Coordinates of C-alpha atoms in Angstrom, one line a residue:
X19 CA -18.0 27.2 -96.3
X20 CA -17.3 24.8 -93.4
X21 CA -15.5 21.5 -93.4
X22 CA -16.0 18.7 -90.2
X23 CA -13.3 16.0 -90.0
X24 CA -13.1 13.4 -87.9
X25 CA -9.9 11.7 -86.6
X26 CA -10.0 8.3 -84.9
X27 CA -6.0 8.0 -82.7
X28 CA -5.2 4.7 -83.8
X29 CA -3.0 3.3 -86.4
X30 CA -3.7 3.3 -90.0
X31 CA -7.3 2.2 -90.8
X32 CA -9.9 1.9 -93.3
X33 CA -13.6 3.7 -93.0
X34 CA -15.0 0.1 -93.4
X35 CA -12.1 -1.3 -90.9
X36 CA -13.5 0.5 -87.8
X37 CA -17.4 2.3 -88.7
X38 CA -20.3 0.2 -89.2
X39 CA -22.8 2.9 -90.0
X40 CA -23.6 6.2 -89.2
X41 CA -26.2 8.5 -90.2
X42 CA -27.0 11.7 -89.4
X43 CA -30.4 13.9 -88.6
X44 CA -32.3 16.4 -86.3
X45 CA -30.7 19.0 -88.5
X46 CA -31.6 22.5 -88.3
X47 CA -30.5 25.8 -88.9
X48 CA -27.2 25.7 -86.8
X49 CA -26.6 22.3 -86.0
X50 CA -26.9 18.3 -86.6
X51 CA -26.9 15.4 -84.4
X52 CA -25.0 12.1 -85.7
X53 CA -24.9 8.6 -84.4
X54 CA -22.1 6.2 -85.2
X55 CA -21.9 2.8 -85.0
X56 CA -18.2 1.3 -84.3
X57 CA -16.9 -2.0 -84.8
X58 CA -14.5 -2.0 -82.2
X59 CA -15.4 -2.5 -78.5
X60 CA -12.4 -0.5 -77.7
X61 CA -12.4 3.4 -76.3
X62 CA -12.0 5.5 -79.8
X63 CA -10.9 9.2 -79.3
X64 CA -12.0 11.5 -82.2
X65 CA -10.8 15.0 -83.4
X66 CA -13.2 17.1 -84.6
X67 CA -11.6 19.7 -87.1
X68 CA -13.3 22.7 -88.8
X69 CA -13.1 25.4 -91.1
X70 CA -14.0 27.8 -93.9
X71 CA -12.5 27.0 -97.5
X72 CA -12.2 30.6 -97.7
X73 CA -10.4 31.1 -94.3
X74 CA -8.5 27.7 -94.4
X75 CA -5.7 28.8 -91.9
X76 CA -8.0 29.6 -89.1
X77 CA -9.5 26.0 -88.7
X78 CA -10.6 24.6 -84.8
X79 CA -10.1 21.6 -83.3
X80 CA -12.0 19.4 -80.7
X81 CA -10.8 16.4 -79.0
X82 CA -13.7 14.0 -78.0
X83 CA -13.0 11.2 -75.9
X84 CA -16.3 8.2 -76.2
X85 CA -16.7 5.2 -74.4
X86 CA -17.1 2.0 -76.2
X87 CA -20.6 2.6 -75.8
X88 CA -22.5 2.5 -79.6
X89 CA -23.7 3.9 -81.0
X90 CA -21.6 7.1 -80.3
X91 CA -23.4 10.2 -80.4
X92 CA -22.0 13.7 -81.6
X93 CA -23.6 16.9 -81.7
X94 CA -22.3 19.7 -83.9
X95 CA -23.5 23.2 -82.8
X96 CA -22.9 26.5 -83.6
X97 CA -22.9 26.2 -87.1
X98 CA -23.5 28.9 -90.1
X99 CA -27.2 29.0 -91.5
X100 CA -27.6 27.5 -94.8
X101 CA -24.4 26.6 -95.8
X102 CA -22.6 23.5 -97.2
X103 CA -20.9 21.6 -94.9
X104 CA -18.5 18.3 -95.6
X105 CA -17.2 16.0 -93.1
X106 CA -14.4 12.6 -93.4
X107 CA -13.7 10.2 -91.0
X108 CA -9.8 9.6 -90.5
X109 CA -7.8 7.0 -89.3
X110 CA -4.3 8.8 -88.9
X111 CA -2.2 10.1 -86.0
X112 CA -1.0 13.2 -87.3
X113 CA 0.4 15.4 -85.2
X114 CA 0.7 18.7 -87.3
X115 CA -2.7 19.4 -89.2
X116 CA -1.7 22.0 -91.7
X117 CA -3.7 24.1 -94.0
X118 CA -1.9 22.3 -96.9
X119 CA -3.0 18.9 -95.7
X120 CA -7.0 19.7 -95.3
X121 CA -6.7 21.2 -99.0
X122 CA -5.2 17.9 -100.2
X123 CA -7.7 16.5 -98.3
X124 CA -10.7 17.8 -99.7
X125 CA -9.7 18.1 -103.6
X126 CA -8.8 14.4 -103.2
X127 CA -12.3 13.3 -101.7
X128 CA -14.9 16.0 -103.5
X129 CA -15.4 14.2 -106.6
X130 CA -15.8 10.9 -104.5
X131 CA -18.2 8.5 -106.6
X132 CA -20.0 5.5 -105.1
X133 CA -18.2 2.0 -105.1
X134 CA -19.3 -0.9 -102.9
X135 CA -15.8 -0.7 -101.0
X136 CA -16.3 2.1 -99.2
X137 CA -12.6 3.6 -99.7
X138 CA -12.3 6.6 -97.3
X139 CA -15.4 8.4 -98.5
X140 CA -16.5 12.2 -97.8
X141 CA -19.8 13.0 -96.9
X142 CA -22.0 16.0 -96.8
X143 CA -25.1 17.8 -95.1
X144 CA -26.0 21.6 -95.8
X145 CA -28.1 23.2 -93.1
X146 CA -31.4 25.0 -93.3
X147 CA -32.3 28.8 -93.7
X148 CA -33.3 30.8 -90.3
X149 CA -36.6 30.4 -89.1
X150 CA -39.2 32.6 -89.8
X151 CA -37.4 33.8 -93.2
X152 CA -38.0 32.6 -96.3
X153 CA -36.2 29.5 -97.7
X154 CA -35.9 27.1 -100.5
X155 CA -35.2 23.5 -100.0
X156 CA -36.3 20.3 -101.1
X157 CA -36.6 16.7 -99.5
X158 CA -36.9 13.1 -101.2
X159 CA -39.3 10.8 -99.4
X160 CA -40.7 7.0 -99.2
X161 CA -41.1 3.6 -97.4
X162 CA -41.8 0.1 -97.8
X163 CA -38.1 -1.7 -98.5
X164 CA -37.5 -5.6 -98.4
X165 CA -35.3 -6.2 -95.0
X166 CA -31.5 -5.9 -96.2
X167 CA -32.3 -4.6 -99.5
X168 CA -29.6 -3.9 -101.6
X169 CA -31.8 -2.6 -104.3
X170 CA -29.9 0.3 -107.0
X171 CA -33.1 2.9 -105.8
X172 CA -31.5 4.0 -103.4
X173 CA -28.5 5.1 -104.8
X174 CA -31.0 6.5 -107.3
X175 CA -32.4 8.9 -104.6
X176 CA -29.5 9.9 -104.3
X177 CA -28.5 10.9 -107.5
X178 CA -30.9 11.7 -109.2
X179 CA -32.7 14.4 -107.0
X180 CA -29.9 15.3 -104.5
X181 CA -32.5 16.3 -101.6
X182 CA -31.2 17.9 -98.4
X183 CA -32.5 15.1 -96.1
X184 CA -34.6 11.6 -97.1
X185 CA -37.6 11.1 -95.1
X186 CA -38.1 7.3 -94.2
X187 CA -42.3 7.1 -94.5
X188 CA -42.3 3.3 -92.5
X189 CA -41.7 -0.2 -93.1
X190 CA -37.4 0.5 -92.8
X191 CA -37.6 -3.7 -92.8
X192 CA -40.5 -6.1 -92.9
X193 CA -38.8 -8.2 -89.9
X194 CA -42.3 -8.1 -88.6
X195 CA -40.9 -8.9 -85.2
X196 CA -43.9 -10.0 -82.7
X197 CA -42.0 -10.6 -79.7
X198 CA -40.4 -7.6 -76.9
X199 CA -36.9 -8.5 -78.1
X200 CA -34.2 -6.0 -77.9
X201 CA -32.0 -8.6 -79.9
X202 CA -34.4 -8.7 -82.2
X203 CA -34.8 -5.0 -83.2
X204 CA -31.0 -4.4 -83.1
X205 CA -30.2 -7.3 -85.6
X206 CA -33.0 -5.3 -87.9
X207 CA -31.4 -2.5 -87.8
X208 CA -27.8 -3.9 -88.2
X209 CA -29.2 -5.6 -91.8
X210 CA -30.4 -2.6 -93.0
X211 CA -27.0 -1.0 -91.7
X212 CA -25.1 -3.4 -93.5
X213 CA -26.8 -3.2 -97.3
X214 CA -23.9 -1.3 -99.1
X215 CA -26.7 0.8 -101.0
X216 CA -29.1 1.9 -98.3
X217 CA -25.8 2.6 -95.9
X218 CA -24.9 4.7 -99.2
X219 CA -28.1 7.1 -98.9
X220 CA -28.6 6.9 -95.3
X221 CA -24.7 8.4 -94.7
X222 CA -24.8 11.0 -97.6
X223 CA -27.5 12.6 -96.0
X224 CA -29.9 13.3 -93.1
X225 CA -32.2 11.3 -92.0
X226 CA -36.1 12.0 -90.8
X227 CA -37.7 8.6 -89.9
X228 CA -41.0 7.3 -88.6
X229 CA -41.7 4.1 -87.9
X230 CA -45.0 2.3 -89.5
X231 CA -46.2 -1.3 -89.0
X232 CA -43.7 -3.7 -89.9
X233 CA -40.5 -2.1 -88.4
X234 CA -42.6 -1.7 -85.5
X235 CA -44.1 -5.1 -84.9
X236 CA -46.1 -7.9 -86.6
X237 CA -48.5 -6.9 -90.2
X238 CA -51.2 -4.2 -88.9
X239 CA -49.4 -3.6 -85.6
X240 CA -51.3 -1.4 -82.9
X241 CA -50.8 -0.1 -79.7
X242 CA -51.4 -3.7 -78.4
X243 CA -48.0 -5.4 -80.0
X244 CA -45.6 -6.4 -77.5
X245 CA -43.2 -4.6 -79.4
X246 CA -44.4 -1.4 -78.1
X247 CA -41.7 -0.3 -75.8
X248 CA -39.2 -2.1 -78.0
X249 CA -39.5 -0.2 -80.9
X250 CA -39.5 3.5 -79.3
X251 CA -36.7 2.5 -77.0
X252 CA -34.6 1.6 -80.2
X253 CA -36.1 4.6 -82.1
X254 CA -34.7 7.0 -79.0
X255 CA -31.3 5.1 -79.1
X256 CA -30.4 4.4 -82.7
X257 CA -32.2 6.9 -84.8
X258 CA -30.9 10.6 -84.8
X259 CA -34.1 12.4 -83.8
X260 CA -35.1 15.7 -82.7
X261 CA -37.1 16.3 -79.5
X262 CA -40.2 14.5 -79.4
X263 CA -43.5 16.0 -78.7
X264 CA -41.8 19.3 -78.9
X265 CA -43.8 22.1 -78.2
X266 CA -40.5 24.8 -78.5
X267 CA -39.9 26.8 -80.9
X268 CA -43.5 27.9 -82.2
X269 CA -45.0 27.9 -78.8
X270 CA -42.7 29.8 -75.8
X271 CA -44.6 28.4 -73.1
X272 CA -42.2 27.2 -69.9
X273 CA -45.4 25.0 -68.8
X274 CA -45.2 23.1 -72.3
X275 CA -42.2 23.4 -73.3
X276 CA -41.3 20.3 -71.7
X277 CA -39.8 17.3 -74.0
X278 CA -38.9 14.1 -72.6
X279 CA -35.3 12.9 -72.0
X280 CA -33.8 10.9 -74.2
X281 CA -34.5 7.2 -73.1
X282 CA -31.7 5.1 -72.1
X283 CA -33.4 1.9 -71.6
X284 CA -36.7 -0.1 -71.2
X285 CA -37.6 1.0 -67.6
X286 CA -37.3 4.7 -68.1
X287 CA -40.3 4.6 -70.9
X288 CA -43.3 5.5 -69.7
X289 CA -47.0 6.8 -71.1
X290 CA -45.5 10.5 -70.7
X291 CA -42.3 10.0 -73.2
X292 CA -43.2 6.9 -75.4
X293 CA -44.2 8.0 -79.4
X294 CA -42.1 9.6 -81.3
X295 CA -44.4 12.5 -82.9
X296 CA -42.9 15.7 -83.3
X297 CA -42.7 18.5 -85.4
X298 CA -39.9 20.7 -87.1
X299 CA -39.8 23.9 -88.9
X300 CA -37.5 24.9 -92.0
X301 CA -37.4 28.3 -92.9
X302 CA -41.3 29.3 -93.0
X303 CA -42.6 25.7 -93.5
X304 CA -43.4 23.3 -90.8
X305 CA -43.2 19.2 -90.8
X306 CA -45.9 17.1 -88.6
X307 CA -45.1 14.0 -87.9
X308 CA -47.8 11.6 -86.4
X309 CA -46.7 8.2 -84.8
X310 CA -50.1 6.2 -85.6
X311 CA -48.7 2.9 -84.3
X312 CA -47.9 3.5 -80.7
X313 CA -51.0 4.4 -79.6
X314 CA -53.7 2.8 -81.8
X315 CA -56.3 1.2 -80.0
X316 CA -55.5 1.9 -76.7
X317 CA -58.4 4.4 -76.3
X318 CA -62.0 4.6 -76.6
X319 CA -63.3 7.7 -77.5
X320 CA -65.4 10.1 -75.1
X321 CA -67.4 12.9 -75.1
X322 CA -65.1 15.3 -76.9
X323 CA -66.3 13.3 -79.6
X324 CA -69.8 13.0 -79.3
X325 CA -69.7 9.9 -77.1
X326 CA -69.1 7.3 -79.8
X327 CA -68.7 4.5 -77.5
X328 CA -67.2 1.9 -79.8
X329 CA -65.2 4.1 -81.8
X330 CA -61.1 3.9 -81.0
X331 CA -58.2 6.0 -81.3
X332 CA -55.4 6.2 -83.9
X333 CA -53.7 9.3 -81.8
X334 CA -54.3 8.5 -78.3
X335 CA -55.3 11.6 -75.8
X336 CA -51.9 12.9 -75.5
X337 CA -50.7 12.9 -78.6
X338 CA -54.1 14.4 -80.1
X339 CA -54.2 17.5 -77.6
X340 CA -50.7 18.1 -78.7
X341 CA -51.5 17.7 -82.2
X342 CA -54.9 20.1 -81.8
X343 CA -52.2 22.9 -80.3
X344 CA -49.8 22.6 -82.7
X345 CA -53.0 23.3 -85.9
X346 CA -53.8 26.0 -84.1
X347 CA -50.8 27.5 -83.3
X348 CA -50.4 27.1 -86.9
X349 CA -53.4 29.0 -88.2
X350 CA -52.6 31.8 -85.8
X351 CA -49.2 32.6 -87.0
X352 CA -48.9 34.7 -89.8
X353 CA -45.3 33.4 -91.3
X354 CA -45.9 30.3 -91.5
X355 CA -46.4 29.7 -95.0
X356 CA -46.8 26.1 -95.8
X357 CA -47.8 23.2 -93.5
X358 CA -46.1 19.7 -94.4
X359 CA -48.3 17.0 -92.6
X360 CA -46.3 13.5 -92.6
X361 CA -48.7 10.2 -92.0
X362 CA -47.1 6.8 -92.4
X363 CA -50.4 5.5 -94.1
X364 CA -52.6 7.2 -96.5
X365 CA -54.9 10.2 -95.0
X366 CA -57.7 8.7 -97.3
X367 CA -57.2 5.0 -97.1
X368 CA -58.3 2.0 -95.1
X369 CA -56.1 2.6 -92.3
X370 CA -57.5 6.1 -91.4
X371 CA -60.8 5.6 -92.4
X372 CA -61.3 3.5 -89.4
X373 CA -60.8 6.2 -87.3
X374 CA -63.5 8.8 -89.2
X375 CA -63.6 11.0 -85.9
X376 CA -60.0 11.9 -85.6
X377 CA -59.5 11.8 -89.1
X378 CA -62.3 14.4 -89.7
X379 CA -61.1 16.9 -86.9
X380 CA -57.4 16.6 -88.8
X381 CA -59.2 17.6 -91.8
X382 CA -61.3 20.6 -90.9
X383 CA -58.0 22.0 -89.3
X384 CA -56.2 21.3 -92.3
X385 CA -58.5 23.0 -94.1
X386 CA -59.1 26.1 -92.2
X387 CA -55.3 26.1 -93.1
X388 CA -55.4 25.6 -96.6
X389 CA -58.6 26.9 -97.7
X390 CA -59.4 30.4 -95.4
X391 CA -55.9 31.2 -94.1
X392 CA -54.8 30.6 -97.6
X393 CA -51.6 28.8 -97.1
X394 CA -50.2 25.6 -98.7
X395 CA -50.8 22.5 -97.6
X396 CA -50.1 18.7 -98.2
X397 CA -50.5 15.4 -97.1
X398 CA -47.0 13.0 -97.4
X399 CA -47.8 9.2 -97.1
X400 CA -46.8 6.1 -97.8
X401 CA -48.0 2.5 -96.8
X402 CA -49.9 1.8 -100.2
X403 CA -47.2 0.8 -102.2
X404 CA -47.8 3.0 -105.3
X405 CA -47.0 6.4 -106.4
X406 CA -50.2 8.7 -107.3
X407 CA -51.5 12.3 -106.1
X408 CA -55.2 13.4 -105.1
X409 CA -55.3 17.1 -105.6
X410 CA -58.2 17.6 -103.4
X411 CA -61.1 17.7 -106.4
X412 CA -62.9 14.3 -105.1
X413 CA -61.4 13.9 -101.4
X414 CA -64.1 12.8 -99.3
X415 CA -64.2 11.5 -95.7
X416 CA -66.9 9.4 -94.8
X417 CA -68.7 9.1 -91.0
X418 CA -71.6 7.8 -90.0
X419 CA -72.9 7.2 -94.0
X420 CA -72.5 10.8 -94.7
X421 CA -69.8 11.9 -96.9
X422 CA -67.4 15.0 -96.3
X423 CA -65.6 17.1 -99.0
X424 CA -62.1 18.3 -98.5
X425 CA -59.8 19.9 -101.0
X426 CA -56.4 18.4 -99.2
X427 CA -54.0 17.2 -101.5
X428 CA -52.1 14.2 -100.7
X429 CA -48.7 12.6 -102.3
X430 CA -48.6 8.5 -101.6
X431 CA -44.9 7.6 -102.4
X432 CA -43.5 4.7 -102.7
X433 CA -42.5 1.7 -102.6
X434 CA -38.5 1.0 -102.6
X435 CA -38.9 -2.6 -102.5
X436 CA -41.7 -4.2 -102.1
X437 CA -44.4 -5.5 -104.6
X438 CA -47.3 -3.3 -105.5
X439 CA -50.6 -2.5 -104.1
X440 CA -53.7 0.3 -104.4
X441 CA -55.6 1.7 -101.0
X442 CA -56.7 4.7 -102.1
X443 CA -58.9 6.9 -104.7
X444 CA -60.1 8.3 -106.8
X445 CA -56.7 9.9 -107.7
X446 CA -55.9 12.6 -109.7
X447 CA -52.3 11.0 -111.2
X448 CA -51.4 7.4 -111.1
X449 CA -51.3 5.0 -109.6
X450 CA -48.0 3.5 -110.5
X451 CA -48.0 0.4 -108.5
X452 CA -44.9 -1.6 -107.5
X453 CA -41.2 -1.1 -106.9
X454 CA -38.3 1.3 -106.9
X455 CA -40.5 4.5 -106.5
X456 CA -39.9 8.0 -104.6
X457 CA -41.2 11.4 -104.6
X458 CA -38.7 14.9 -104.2
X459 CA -41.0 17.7 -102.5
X460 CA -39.5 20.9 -102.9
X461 CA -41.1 23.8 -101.6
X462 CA -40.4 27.4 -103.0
X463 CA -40.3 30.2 -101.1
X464 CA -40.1 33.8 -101.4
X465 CA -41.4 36.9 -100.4
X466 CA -44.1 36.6 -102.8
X467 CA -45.8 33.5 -102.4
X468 CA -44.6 29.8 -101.7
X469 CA -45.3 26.9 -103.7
X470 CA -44.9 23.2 -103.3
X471 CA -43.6 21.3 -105.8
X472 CA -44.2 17.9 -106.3
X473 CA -42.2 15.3 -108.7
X474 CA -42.8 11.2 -108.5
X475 CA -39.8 9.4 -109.9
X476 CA -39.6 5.5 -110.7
X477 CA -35.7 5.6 -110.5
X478 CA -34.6 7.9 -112.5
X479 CA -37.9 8.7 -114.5
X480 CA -40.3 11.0 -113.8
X481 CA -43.8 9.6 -113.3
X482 CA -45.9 12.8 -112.7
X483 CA -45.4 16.5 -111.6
X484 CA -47.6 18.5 -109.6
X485 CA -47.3 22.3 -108.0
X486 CA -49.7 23.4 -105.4
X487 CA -50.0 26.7 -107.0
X488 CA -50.9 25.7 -110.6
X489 CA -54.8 26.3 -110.6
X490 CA -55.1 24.0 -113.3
X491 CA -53.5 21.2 -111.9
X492 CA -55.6 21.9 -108.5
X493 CA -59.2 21.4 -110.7
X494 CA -58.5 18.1 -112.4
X495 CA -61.3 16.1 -111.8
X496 CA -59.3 13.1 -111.0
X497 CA -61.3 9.9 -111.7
X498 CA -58.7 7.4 -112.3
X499 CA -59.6 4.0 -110.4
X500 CA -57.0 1.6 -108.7
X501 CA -56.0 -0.9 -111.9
X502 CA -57.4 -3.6 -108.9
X503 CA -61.0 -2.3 -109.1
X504 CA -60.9 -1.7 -112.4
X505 CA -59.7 -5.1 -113.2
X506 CA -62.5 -6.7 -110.5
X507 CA -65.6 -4.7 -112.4
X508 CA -64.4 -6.1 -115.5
X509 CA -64.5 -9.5 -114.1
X510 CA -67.6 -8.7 -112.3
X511 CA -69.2 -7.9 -115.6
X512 CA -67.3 -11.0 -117.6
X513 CA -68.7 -13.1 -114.4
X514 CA -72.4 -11.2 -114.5
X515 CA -72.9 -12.4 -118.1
X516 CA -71.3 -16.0 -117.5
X517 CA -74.2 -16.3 -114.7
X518 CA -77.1 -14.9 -116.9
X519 CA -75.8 -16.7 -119.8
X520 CA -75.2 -20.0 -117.6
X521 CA -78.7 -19.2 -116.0
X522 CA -80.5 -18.8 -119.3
X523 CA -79.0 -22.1 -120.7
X524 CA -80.5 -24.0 -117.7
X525 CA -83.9 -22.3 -117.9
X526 CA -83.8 -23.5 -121.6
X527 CA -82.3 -26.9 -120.5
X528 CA -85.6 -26.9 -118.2
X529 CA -88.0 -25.6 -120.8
X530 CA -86.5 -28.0 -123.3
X531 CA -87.0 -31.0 -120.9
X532 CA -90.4 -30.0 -120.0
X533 CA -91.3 -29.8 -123.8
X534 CA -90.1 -33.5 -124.5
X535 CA -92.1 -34.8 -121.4
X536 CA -95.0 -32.9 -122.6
X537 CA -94.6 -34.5 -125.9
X538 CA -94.5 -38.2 -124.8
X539 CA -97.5 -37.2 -122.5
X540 CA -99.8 -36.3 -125.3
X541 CA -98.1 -39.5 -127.4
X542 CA -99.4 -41.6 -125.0
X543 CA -102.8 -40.1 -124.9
X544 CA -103.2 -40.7 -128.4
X545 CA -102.2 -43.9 -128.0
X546 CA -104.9 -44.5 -125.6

């Protein structure tokens, strides 16, 4: 088991005293990528030191010398294939690291418990299995948290499901920011750096992160927003990514296996590196991200597509062709065994559905995937603000007025904090609408078969459970409506029978009144 410590040359300091933030991500079989974010303007000079619990003596060491540049950005390579590895930040010059001291060190900080004053806390990643083999691991994942939350979930995430990274799903803050402000964007991401609990989750382990509509711009922001460049330049800088429209490793090809530079500021992006879609494989399983806010809009369809002149893209050209590649690179190779495919917004809601031609050539690869190559697939979304699973029985697509029947499954998690909302059904469980919700995916693999396992918590309570290789599970009708519909056709009904009662009483106000008239007509008369 390896240890990473860190060791800032200056006097005696406190973790809170001279970090910010830093979080951690890009992680793969044999290494990590961190970014920290300093205090101090001044030049910091860090010692890197490493070893095996079981091999103490032979530890390394590293110095690395960073400008005052932030955030700082430190790559560890070379690392050991799932294993457990545990790092500390230190503010003490001292001269003679011993053996004795790192031991002291460790069985004073490994039963570290959360407190708001961050003492001089350890922290942890583990990294994945090799590719290609088979590996277990598991991953919690949602969106959708009030800007500078300081909300107990996630410290719940944390604890209650111990995942080996936390996928953001969008909306990291609702600063809804509408103007191309670099101040603006950084001061975002400072609040949300300085929430004790998010810090809490986002430093204990890695990181995966895509951006939806309201860390990205303005409510229902497209490609249009002038935030555009903003946002992916601050994604490149602050977030710890992996290469972005990575073609490498599933696909050896020199002529693709181009990925653009990291960005260093505004005039470097361009239509070639902006988005931040990309994908990542863990053991035998691959992730898709999509980035469905960059380039929304920009395009009009063409002929590829049937020459639907009014109909728009959610992908954009570039992003689509190297999302077509990836499928069927996908459906070609044999160990690949399950397919994780990550949309910000629900695959069967409102936002997708406005792009039917796009969506429905996602599906149909999907599919091919799922249903002839035979392995697992599912959908990971977020947006909605509720908690619920379709298993596939009743997910349709419509185009055109036809209707299209695909057995994908699809997990909507969330929110963290935000109030509740229901874009999407029917569904097979939920939905549980509101606040303080997540979902741990855990896919099983072996040599003989992999599964994906799917549990829904709201904090520390489950709300549903759902394996992609229980046949039972997979058949469930799944008729449950959205408590919102539900709720309107009752008052559609209540408000039906109000009208026909309300119209009734004024055809009997009328009949009535044309009785008493016709009665003093024929008084008269007989008066006559």
């Amino acid at each position: 088991m390896f240890f990473f410590f860190i060791f800032e040359m200056v006097a005696a300091l406190q973790y809170e005293d001279a970090i910010l933030f830093h979080w951690k991500g890009n992680l793969t079989s044999n290494s990590i990528t961190m970014k920290v974010f300093t205090r101090q303007e001044s030049m910091l000079n860090f010692r890197i030191i490493s070893w095996d619990l079981k091999n103490i003596e032979n530890f390394s060491l590293l110095n690395v010398n960073q400008s005052n540049e932030s955030p700082i950005i430190l790559q560890f390579q070379n690392l050991k294939p799932n294993t457990q590895y545990f790092y500390i930040f230190e503010f003490y010059d001292i001269e003679n690291i011993t053996s004795k001291y790192l031991r002291t060190v460790y069985n004073k900080e490994k039963d570290y418990e959360f407190t708001t004053e961050f003492d001089q806390p350890m922290f942890s990643f583990k990294t994945f299995g090799l590719i290609g083999q088979p590996y277990t691991f598991n991953f919690s994942a949602s969106g959708c948290a009030r800007t500078a939350s300081i909300s107990n979930i996630f410290l719940d995430i944390y604890q209650n499901t111990y995942p080996q990274f936390f996928f953001m799903l969008g909306d990291l803050h609702y600063r809804d920011i509408n103007t191309d402000s670099i101040d603006e964007f950084d001061f975002a991401y400072k609040q949300v750096f300085g929430s004790t609990t998010q810090r809490y989750l986002y430093q204990q382990v890695p990181i995966e992160y895509q951006f939806d509509d309201h860390d990205f711009g303005k409510n229902d922001a497209d490609g249009n927003s002038p935030t555009r460049n903003i946002a992916n330049l601050l994604y490149w800088k602050y977030v710890p990514h992996g290469n972005l429209h990575n073609y490498q490793p599933l696909i050896q090809d020199e002529e693709l296996a181009q990925f653009p530079q990291e960005v260093k500021n505004i005039d470097s992006i361009n239509e070639e590196n902006i988005g931040t879609y990309r994908y990542q494989i863990i053991g035998r399983t691959i992730i898709i991200t999509v980035d469905l806010r960059t380039f929304q809009n920009l395009e009009v369809l063409g002929d590829q597509f049937g020459n639907f002149s009014n109909a728009r893209s959610i992908l954009g050209k570039q992003q689509r062709q190297w999302l077509i590649t990836i499928l069927d690179k996908v459906a070609i190779t044999d160990w690949i065994q399950a397919v994780i495919f990550i949309s910000s917004v629900n695959f069967h809601g409102d936002t997708w559905d406005m792009f039917p031609h796009e969506q429905l050539l996602i599906a149909d690869k999907l599919q091919n995937i799922q249903e002839v190559l035979e392995k697992q697939v599912l959908i990971v979304s977020s947006d909605s603000h509720m908690t619920a699973m379709k298993n596939g029985y009743n997910s349709y697509i419509q185009n055109l007025g036809l209707k299209y029947k695909y057995g994908l499954q699809e997990t909507m998690c969330g929110s963290l904090d935000k109030s509740g909302s229901c874009k999407t059904q029917p569904l097979t469980f939920g939905p549980w609408l509101g606040k303080n919700h997540y979902t741990n995916i855990e896919i099983q693999d072996s040599q003989l078969r992999t599964c994906i396992i799917i549990r829904a918590f709201e904090k520390t309570s489950q709300l549903f459970f759902y394996n992609t290789c229980d046949d039972n599970l997979k058949s469930l009708e799944g008729k449950v409506k959205c408590p919102f519909d539900v709720l309107m056709r009752v008052v559609y009904v209540i408000a039906s029978l109000l009208v026909s009662f309300g119209f009734l009483i004024i055809i009997y106000l009328i009949v009535k009144k044309c009785h008493k008239n016709s009665m003093r007509y024929s008084l008269v008369m007989r008066e006559k």
